[in-house]
mmCIF file of C-alpha atoms in Angstrom:
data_model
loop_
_atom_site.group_PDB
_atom_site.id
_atom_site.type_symbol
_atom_site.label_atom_id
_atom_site.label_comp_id
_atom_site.label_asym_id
_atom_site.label_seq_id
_atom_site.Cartn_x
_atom_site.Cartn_y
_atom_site.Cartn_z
ATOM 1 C CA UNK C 1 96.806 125.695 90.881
ATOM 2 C CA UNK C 2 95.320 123.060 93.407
ATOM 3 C CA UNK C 3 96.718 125.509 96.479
ATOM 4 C CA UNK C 4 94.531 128.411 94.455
ATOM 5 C CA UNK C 5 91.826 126.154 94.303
ATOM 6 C CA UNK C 6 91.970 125.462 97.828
ATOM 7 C CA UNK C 7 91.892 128.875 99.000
ATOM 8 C CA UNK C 8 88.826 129.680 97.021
ATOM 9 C CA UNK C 9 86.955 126.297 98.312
ATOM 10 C CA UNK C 10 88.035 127.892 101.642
ATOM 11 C CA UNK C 11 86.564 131.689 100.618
ATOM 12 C CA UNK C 12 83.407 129.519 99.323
ATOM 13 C CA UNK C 13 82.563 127.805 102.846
ATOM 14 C CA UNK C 14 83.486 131.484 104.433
ATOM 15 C CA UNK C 15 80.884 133.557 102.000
ATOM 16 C CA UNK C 16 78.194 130.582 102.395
ATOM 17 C CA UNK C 17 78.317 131.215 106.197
ATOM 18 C CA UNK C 18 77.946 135.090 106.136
ATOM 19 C CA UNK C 19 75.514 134.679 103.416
ATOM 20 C CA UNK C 20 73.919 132.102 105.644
ATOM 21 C CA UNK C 21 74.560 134.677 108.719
ATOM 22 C CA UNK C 22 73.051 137.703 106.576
ATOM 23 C CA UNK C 23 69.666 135.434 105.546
ATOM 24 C CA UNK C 24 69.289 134.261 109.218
ATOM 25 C CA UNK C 25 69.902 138.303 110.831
ATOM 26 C CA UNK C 26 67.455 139.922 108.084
ATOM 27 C CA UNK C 27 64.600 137.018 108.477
ATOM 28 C CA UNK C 28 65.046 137.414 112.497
ATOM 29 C CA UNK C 29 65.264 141.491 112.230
ATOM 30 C CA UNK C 30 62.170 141.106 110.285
ATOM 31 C CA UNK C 31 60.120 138.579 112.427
ATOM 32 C CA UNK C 32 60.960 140.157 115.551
ATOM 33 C CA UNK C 33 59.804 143.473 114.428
ATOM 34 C CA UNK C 34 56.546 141.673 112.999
ATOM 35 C CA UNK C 35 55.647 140.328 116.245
ATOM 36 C CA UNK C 36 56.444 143.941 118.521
ATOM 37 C CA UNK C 37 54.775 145.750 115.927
ATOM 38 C CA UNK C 38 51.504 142.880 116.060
ATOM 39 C CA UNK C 39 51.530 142.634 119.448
ATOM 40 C CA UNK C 40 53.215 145.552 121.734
ATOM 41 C CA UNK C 41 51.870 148.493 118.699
ATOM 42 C CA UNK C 42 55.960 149.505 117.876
ATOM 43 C CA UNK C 43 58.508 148.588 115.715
ATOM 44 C CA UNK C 44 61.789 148.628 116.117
ATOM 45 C CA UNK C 45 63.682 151.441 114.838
ATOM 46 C CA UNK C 46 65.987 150.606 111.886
ATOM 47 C CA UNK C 47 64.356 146.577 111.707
ATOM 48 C CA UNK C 48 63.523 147.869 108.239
ATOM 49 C CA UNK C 49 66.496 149.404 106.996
ATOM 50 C CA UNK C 50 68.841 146.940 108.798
ATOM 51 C CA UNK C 51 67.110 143.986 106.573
ATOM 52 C CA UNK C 52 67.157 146.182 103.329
ATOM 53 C CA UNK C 53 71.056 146.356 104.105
ATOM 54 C CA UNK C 54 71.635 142.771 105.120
ATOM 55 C CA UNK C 55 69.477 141.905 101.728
ATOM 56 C CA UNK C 56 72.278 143.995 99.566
ATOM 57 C CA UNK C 57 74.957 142.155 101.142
ATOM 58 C CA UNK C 58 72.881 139.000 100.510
ATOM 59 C CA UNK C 59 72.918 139.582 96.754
ATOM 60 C CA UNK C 60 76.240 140.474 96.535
ATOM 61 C CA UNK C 61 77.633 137.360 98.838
ATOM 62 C CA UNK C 62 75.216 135.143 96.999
ATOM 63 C CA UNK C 63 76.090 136.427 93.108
ATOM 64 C CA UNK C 64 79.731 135.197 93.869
ATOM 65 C CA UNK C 65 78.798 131.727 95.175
ATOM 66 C CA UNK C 66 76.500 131.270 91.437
ATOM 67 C CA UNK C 67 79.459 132.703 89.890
ATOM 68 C CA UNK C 68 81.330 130.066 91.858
ATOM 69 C CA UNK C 69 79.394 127.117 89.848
ATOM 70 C CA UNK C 70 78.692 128.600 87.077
ATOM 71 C CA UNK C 71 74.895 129.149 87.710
ATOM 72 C CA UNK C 72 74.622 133.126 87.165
ATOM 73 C CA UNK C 73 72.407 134.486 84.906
ATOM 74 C CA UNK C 74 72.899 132.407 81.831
ATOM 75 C CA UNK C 75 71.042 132.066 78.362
ATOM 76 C CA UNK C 76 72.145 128.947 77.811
ATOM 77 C CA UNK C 77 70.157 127.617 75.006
ATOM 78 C CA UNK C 78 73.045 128.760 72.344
ATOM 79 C CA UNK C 79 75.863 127.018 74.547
ATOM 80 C CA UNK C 80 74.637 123.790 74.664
ATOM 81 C CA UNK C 81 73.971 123.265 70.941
ATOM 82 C CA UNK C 82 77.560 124.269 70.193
ATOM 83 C CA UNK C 83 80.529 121.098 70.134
ATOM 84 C CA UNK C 84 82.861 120.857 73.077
ATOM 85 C CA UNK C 85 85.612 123.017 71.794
ATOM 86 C CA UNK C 86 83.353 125.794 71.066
ATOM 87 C CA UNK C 87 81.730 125.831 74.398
ATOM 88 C CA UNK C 88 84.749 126.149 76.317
ATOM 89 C CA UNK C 89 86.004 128.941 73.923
ATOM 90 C CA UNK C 90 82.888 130.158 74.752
ATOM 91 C CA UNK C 91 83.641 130.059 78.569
ATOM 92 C CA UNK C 92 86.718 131.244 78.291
ATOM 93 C CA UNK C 93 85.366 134.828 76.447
ATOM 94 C CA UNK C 94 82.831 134.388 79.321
ATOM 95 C CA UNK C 95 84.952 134.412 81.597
ATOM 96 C CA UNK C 96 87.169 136.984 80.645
ATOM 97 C CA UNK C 97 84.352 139.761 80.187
ATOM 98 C CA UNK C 98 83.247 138.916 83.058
ATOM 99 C CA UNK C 99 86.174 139.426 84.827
ATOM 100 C CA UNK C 100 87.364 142.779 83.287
ATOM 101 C CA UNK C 101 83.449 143.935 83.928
ATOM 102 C CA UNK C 102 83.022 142.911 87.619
ATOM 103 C CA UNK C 103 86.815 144.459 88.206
ATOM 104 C CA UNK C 104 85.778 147.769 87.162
ATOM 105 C CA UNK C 105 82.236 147.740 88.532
ATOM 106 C CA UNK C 106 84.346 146.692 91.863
ATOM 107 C CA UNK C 107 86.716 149.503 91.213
ATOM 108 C CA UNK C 108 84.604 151.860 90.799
ATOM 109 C CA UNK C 109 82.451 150.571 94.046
ATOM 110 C CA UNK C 110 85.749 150.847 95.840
ATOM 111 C CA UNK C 111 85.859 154.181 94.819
ATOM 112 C CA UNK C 112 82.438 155.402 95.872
ATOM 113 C CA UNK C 113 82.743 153.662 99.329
ATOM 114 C CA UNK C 114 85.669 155.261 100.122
ATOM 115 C CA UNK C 115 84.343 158.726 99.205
ATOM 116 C CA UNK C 116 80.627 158.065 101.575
ATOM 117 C CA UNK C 117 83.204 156.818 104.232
ATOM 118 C CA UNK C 118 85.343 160.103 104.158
ATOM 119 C CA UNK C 119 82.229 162.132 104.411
ATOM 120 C CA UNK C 120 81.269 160.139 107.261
ATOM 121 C CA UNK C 121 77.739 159.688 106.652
ATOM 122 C CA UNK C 122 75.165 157.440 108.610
ATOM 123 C CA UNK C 123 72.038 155.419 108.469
ATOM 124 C CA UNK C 124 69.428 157.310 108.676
ATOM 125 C CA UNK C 125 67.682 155.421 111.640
ATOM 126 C CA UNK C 126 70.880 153.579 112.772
ATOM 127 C CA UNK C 127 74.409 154.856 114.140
ATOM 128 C CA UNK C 128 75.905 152.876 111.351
ATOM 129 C CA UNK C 129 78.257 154.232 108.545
ATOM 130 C CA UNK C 130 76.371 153.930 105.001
ATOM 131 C CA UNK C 131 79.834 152.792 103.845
ATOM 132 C CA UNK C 132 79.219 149.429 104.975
ATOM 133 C CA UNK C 133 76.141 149.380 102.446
ATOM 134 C CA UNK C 134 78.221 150.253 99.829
ATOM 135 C CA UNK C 135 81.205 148.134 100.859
ATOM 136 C CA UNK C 136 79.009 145.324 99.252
ATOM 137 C CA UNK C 137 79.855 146.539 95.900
ATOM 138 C CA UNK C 138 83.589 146.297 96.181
ATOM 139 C CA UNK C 139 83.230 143.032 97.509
ATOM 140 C CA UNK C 140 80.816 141.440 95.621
ATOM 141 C CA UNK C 141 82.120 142.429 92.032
ATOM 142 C CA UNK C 142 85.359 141.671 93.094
ATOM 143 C CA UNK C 143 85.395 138.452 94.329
ATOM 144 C CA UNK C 144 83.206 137.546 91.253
ATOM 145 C CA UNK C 145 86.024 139.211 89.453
ATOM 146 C CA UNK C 146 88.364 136.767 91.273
ATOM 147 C CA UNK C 147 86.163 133.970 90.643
ATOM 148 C CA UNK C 148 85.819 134.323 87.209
ATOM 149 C CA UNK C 149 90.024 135.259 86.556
ATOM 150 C CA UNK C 150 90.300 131.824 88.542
ATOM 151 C CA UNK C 151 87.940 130.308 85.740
ATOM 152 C CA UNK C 152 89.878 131.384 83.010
ATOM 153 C CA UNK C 153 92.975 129.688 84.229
ATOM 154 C CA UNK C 154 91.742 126.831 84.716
ATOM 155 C CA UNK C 155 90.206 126.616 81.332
ATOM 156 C CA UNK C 156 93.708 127.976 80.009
ATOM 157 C CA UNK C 157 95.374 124.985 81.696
ATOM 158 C CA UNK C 158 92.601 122.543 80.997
ATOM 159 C CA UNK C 159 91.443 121.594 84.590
ATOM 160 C CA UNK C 160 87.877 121.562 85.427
ATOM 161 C CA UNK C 161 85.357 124.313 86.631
ATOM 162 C CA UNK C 162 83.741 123.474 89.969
ATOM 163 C CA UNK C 163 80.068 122.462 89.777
ATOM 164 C CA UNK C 164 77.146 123.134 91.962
ATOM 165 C CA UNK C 165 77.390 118.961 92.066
ATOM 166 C CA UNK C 166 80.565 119.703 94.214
ATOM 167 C CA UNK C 167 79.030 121.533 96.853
ATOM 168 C CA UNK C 168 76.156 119.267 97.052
ATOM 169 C CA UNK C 169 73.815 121.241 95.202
ATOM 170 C CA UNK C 170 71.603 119.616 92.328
ATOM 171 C CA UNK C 171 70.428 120.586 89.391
ATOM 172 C CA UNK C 172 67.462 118.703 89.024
ATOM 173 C CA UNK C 173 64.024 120.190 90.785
ATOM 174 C CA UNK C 174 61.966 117.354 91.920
ATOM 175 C CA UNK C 175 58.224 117.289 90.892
ATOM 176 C CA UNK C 176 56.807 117.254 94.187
ATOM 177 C CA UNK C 177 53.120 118.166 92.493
ATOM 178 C CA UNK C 178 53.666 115.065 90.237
ATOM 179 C CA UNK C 179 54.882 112.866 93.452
ATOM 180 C CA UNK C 180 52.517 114.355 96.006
ATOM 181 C CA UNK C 181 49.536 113.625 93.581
ATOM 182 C CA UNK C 182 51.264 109.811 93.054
ATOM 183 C CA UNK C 183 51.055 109.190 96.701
ATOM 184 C CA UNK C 184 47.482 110.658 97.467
ATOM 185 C CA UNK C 185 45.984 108.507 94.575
ATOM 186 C CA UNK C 186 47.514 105.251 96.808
ATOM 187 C CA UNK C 187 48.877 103.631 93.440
#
């Protein structure tokens, strides 16, 4: 199990680059076109749809880092109130939903994208297969699939789920209204 959990810490620093990557290309794609369209009077062709794509893959990359740390989409308000043992029943069934879900959204992604990449089909201002937009799907879903198969075993065999704490993340949101308002009033 800790070689497993290796290889996922390893997938984790490889998706947080590309994500990274993906973030950096669409907000250059984006200001670049900004400036030739401000200042020269043209855009580029396919800045717009380039950064639409690159925000898909975003999503998708990003969805299984949360997943990662367990800080997807979550109404957590029942959770918290419930004892120990409950809770982790309760991330266990999690877990396993989530799993069988994402697998089939991610087969049936897997599906599609082969079927747009068999009919060869483009961008329609870049010479780039539209397979690689919907090669985000597959992906996506199924390393959250992964993820969350990974979680269940863990919980199975008792270990601990990765926080957000482990990767450096927080969860606390500093009050920098509250702070900046404390130093400006010198006390």
């Amino acid at each position: 199990m800790r070689i497993l959990g290796q290889v996922f810490v390893a997938i984790d620093i490889l998706i947080s680059w590309l994500a990274g990557i993906a973030l950096w290309g669409m907000t250059l794609v984006l200001f670049v076109n900004s400036l030739a369209r401000y200042f020269a009077g043209f855009s580029f062709v396919g800045g717009g749809e380039l950064a639409q794509y690159l925000m898909v893959w975003l999503a998708f990359l990003g969805s299984y880092l949360l997943v990662r740390v367990q800080r997807h989409i979550t109404v957590d308000l029942f959770a918290v109130a419930l004892p120990l043992r409950a809770r982790k029943l309760l991330d266990l069934i999690v877990g396993i939903v989530g799993a069988v879900l994402l697998g089939y959204i991610a087969w049936l992604g897997a599906q599609l994208t082969l079927r747009i990449f068999n009919t060869g089909q483009v961008m329609s201002s870049l010479p780039i297969l539209r397979g690689y937009l919907y090669l985000a799907v597959p992906v996506g879903c199924g390393l959250m699939s992964l993820a969350y198969i990974f979680q269940v075993f863990v919980l199975l065999l008792g270990g601990q789920l990765p926080r957000q704490e482990d990767y450096g993340l927080t969860s606390e949101i500093p009050d920098v209204e509250l702070e900046n308002a404390h130093d400006r009033s010198g006390a």
